Amino acid sequence: MSKRDYYEVLGIVKSASAEEIKKAYRKLALKYHPDRNKGDKAAEAKFKEASEAYHVLSDKGRRNNYDQFGHAAFEGAGGRGGFSNFDFSNIFSDIFGSDPFDDFFEGFGGSRSRRRSSDFRGSDLRYDLTISLEDAYNGKREEINFSSSDKCGTCNGSGAEPGSKPISCSTCGGQGQVRSSQGFFTIQQTCPNCSGSGEQISNPCNECRGMGKKQTKKKIFTNIPKGVDDGTRIRLSGKGEAGIRGGGNGDLYIFVSIRNHNIFKRSEENLFFEFPISLTDAALGATVEVPTIDGGKAKVKIPAGTQNGKQFRLKGKGMPMMRNKSYGDLYIRAITEVPISLSKEQKNLLEQFKKLEDSKSNPIIKNFFEKAKRFWKN
């Protein structure tokens, strides 16, 4: 059986925007989700078909491949175009959240249990770290100082005064949710009093005032790996804000910035810089020493007749690549420096050289003026 066109599945035109694609999928996903259609295999098939279409069309790269090659772009083992083992529920969760029917109609979603302690997870934190290019090359162990909440030591994060216990919420009766009728439907929503925990703290902890956490200053050490680039994000699991009422900690994200270097310019794993050479070295040739990011030197042979802007490559002298042992390259661009202030003797020598110059020794100049003569003639 041939597969339907993904645009047809979602009921959209090929020029549809990302927001239109998302809107169309939301409508179909809510209509055919298995939680609303218990035991309905046809609805389940339509839900998977819509999710597959959204998975492809919501990503710019996959959409371009589909527009160019159709279903053949994703054909693979399994007989379902490469989606035979795909978990379509993940797509639905990405858009609607982990439990989309918590605050929806009870008749469709069924009864829901009270919120788990993981629902009270603490917030993630961001820390901006600026390092030098040399640190990015070598890697380093960095001390991070920041302020964050931590679990209250007095109540061990429960929010209740030691010796007391939370009681059942008087608003929802410990269910974590409240219900109200609107016409033929019963709407089930998270309890506004206990935020879905089903519990109230009758005797709050004096130390944290019932929050189960306290603000504190923290100092941690983390390893900055070799090869980090500007914008690299490092995740430290469980180092963020403490959760409330026993919820887990959030994560700490370190965003790395690299300071501008006074010699080297970086592009991914490669390094670049401009190296000035004298007029005589460019004409006669020379061997020069140039700096490398590891703090050392490298010898570069400048051949006779090197033109301004000539680029030289030093293999493996660039930045280390993260997750492997390879290195980028160092590119050096020769910039010929023309002397500004000349002594009388230098001027005399250059004038003698000018008299000895032959047009053959300057093929670029000769070629240009030949083109100019033809232009003027025309």
XYZ file of C-alpha atoms in Angstrom, residues 22-281:
260
model
C 2.579 22.713 13.805
C -1.018 23.938 14.054
C -2.255 21.284 11.624
C -0.485 18.526 13.537
C -1.819 19.715 16.902
C -5.370 19.466 15.578
C -4.930 15.931 14.230
C -2.926 14.696 17.226
C -5.584 15.780 19.696
C -8.291 14.206 17.544
C -6.639 10.804 17.043
C -4.512 10.405 20.181
C -4.871 6.858 21.658
C -5.912 8.285 25.051
C -9.040 9.641 23.403
C -9.666 6.604 21.245
C -9.169 3.540 23.433
C -8.881 0.394 21.318
C -9.508 2.237 18.038
C -6.810 0.888 15.705
C -7.851 3.175 12.842
C -7.422 6.266 15.040
C -4.056 4.961 16.252
C -2.908 4.511 12.640
C -3.979 8.068 11.771
C -2.182 9.416 14.842
C 1.050 7.688 13.769
C 0.613 8.838 10.175
C 0.184 12.464 11.273
C 3.136 12.230 13.678
C 5.342 10.794 10.933
C 4.349 13.599 8.575
C 5.045 16.233 11.219
C 8.411 14.657 12.086
C 9.539 15.100 8.490
C 7.956 18.448 7.601
C 8.806 20.218 10.879
C 12.557 19.888 10.222
C 13.996 22.079 7.458
C 16.558 19.517 6.300
C 14.148 16.574 6.280
C 11.508 18.699 4.556
C 13.928 19.705 1.779
C 14.867 16.056 1.230
C 11.195 15.052 1.112
C 10.323 17.847 -1.331
C 13.131 16.695 -3.599
C 12.939 12.893 -3.338
C 9.549 12.152 -1.757
C 9.166 9.106 0.505
C 12.248 7.546 -1.100
C 14.396 9.949 0.945
C 13.513 8.002 4.115
C 13.166 4.456 2.862
C 14.991 1.868 4.912
C 14.637 -1.473 6.593
C 11.318 -2.314 8.166
C 9.031 -1.571 5.243
C 7.786 1.730 6.667
C 10.130 4.212 5.100
C 12.596 4.085 7.970
C 9.942 4.790 10.673
C 9.076 1.213 11.655
C 10.600 1.525 15.141
C 9.982 5.241 15.623
C 8.356 6.368 18.884
C 5.688 8.769 17.635
C 4.597 9.631 21.168
C 7.824 11.607 21.596
C 6.729 14.060 18.908
C 3.401 14.569 20.664
C 5.174 15.140 24.001
C 7.547 17.691 22.476
C 4.576 19.878 21.521
C 2.050 19.250 24.302
C 4.270 18.320 27.258
C 4.719 15.041 29.099
C 1.055 14.785 30.154
C -1.108 16.748 27.715
C -4.465 15.776 29.174
C -3.828 16.788 32.797
C -5.909 19.920 32.350
C -8.209 18.611 29.620
C -11.530 16.813 29.541
C -11.813 13.915 31.965
C -13.861 11.933 29.462
C -10.938 11.893 27.044
C -7.938 11.681 29.336
C -9.287 9.606 32.209
C -8.402 10.251 35.824
C -4.893 11.412 36.615
C -2.831 10.804 39.730
C -1.335 13.585 41.802
C 1.857 15.224 40.566
C 5.072 13.347 41.238
C 7.942 14.913 43.160
C 9.795 15.207 39.829
C 7.157 17.746 38.793
C 8.574 20.063 41.472
C 12.056 19.894 39.973
C 14.188 22.991 40.453
C 14.989 25.462 37.701
C 17.996 25.174 35.430
C 20.707 27.806 35.818
C 22.983 29.513 33.305
C 26.573 30.542 34.003
C 28.535 32.581 31.432
C 32.236 31.734 31.390
C 34.858 33.614 29.356
C 38.228 31.967 28.767
C 41.296 32.649 26.634
C 42.075 30.919 23.354
C 45.051 29.272 25.062
C 42.697 27.808 27.699
C 40.457 26.501 24.933
C 43.521 24.889 23.349
C 44.892 23.290 26.524
C 41.665 22.733 28.461
C 41.503 23.716 32.121
C 39.943 23.013 35.480
C 37.736 26.003 36.288
C 36.328 27.201 39.603
C 32.685 28.260 39.342
C 31.204 30.529 42.025
C 27.478 31.233 41.956
C 24.404 31.658 44.129
C 21.636 29.077 44.062
C 19.030 27.432 46.260
C 19.827 24.182 48.032
C 17.768 21.645 49.943
C 16.915 22.847 53.439
C 18.958 20.896 55.955
C 16.442 21.410 58.755
C 13.436 19.786 57.074
C 15.425 17.775 54.515
C 13.511 19.454 51.700
C 10.008 18.513 52.838
C 9.036 22.070 53.819
C 7.481 20.848 57.069
C 8.835 21.566 60.540
C 10.735 18.525 61.914
C 8.349 16.240 63.780
C 5.356 17.280 61.677
C 4.004 15.916 58.435
C 2.115 17.405 55.475
C -1.651 16.891 55.571
C -4.095 16.148 52.792
C -5.019 19.214 50.747
C -8.414 20.563 51.816
C -9.208 21.854 48.328
C -8.696 18.663 46.292
C -8.943 16.079 49.084
C -5.461 14.835 48.370
C -6.110 14.077 44.692
C -3.937 16.885 43.352
C -6.689 17.891 40.945
C -10.049 19.594 41.061
C -13.044 19.061 38.800
C -15.775 21.345 37.601
C -18.734 20.740 35.319
C -19.396 22.736 32.185
C -22.442 21.523 30.320
C -22.005 17.877 29.374
C -18.314 17.839 30.241
C -16.354 17.546 33.458
C -13.121 19.513 33.409
C -10.226 18.268 35.492
C -7.462 20.719 36.422
C -4.405 20.895 38.638
C -5.325 21.994 42.133
C -4.401 25.679 42.550
C -3.933 25.286 46.309
C -1.350 22.476 46.431
C -0.043 22.771 42.833
C -0.958 19.135 42.228
C 0.929 17.554 45.141
C -2.254 16.675 47.039
C -0.677 17.882 50.287
C -0.642 20.973 52.479
C 1.954 21.946 55.030
C 0.140 22.830 58.249
C 3.347 23.532 60.194
C 5.911 25.058 57.802
C 9.623 24.754 58.509
C 10.853 27.914 60.274
C 14.186 27.746 58.460
C 12.894 27.709 54.876
C 9.281 28.896 55.492
C 7.819 25.791 53.939
C 9.719 25.956 50.626
C 12.055 23.082 51.403
C 15.040 25.026 50.061
C 17.325 27.916 50.970
C 19.487 30.337 48.994
C 23.186 29.688 49.372
C 26.549 30.469 47.767
C 28.197 27.591 45.958
C 31.646 26.814 44.638
C 32.211 23.907 42.277
C 35.001 22.823 39.952
C 34.466 21.664 36.398
C 36.768 20.540 33.610
C 36.715 22.641 30.431
C 37.654 20.180 27.672
C 40.239 20.875 24.994
C 38.840 22.351 21.810
C 35.800 24.162 23.236
C 34.580 26.851 20.864
C 32.741 30.096 21.359
C 29.157 29.204 22.310
C 29.923 25.705 23.603
C 27.428 24.642 26.272
C 28.490 22.383 29.138
C 25.757 20.725 31.240
C 26.330 19.880 34.901
C 23.482 17.597 35.907
C 21.803 18.313 39.260
C 23.817 21.473 39.961
C 20.941 23.905 39.390
C 18.206 25.186 41.686
C 16.816 22.834 44.324
C 13.249 21.648 43.804
C 10.433 22.324 46.224
C 8.953 19.722 48.564
C 11.468 17.023 47.727
C 11.701 17.738 43.993
C 15.023 17.096 42.273
C 17.598 19.731 41.419
C 17.724 21.417 38.050
C 20.866 21.503 35.921
C 23.619 24.082 35.587
C 24.526 25.085 32.027
C 27.892 26.728 31.437
C 28.015 28.833 28.255
C 31.607 29.306 27.114
C 32.859 32.440 25.364
C 36.381 32.804 23.925
C 38.188 36.129 24.239
C 39.602 37.654 21.062
C 43.310 36.882 20.622
C 45.813 39.545 19.635
C 47.446 37.270 17.028
C 45.259 34.323 16.102
C 41.802 34.297 14.539
C 39.771 31.110 14.855
C 37.341 29.407 12.483
C 36.141 26.111 13.986
C 39.286 23.994 14.441
C 41.544 26.111 12.195
C 43.605 29.166 13.139
C 44.666 32.111 10.973
C 46.939 35.117 11.227
C 48.712 37.597 8.962
C 52.509 37.613 9.043
C 54.401 40.687 7.772
C 57.496 40.118 5.645
C 59.875 42.643 4.175
C 60.032 43.522 0.499
C 63.460 41.947 0.164
C 62.406 38.704 1.913
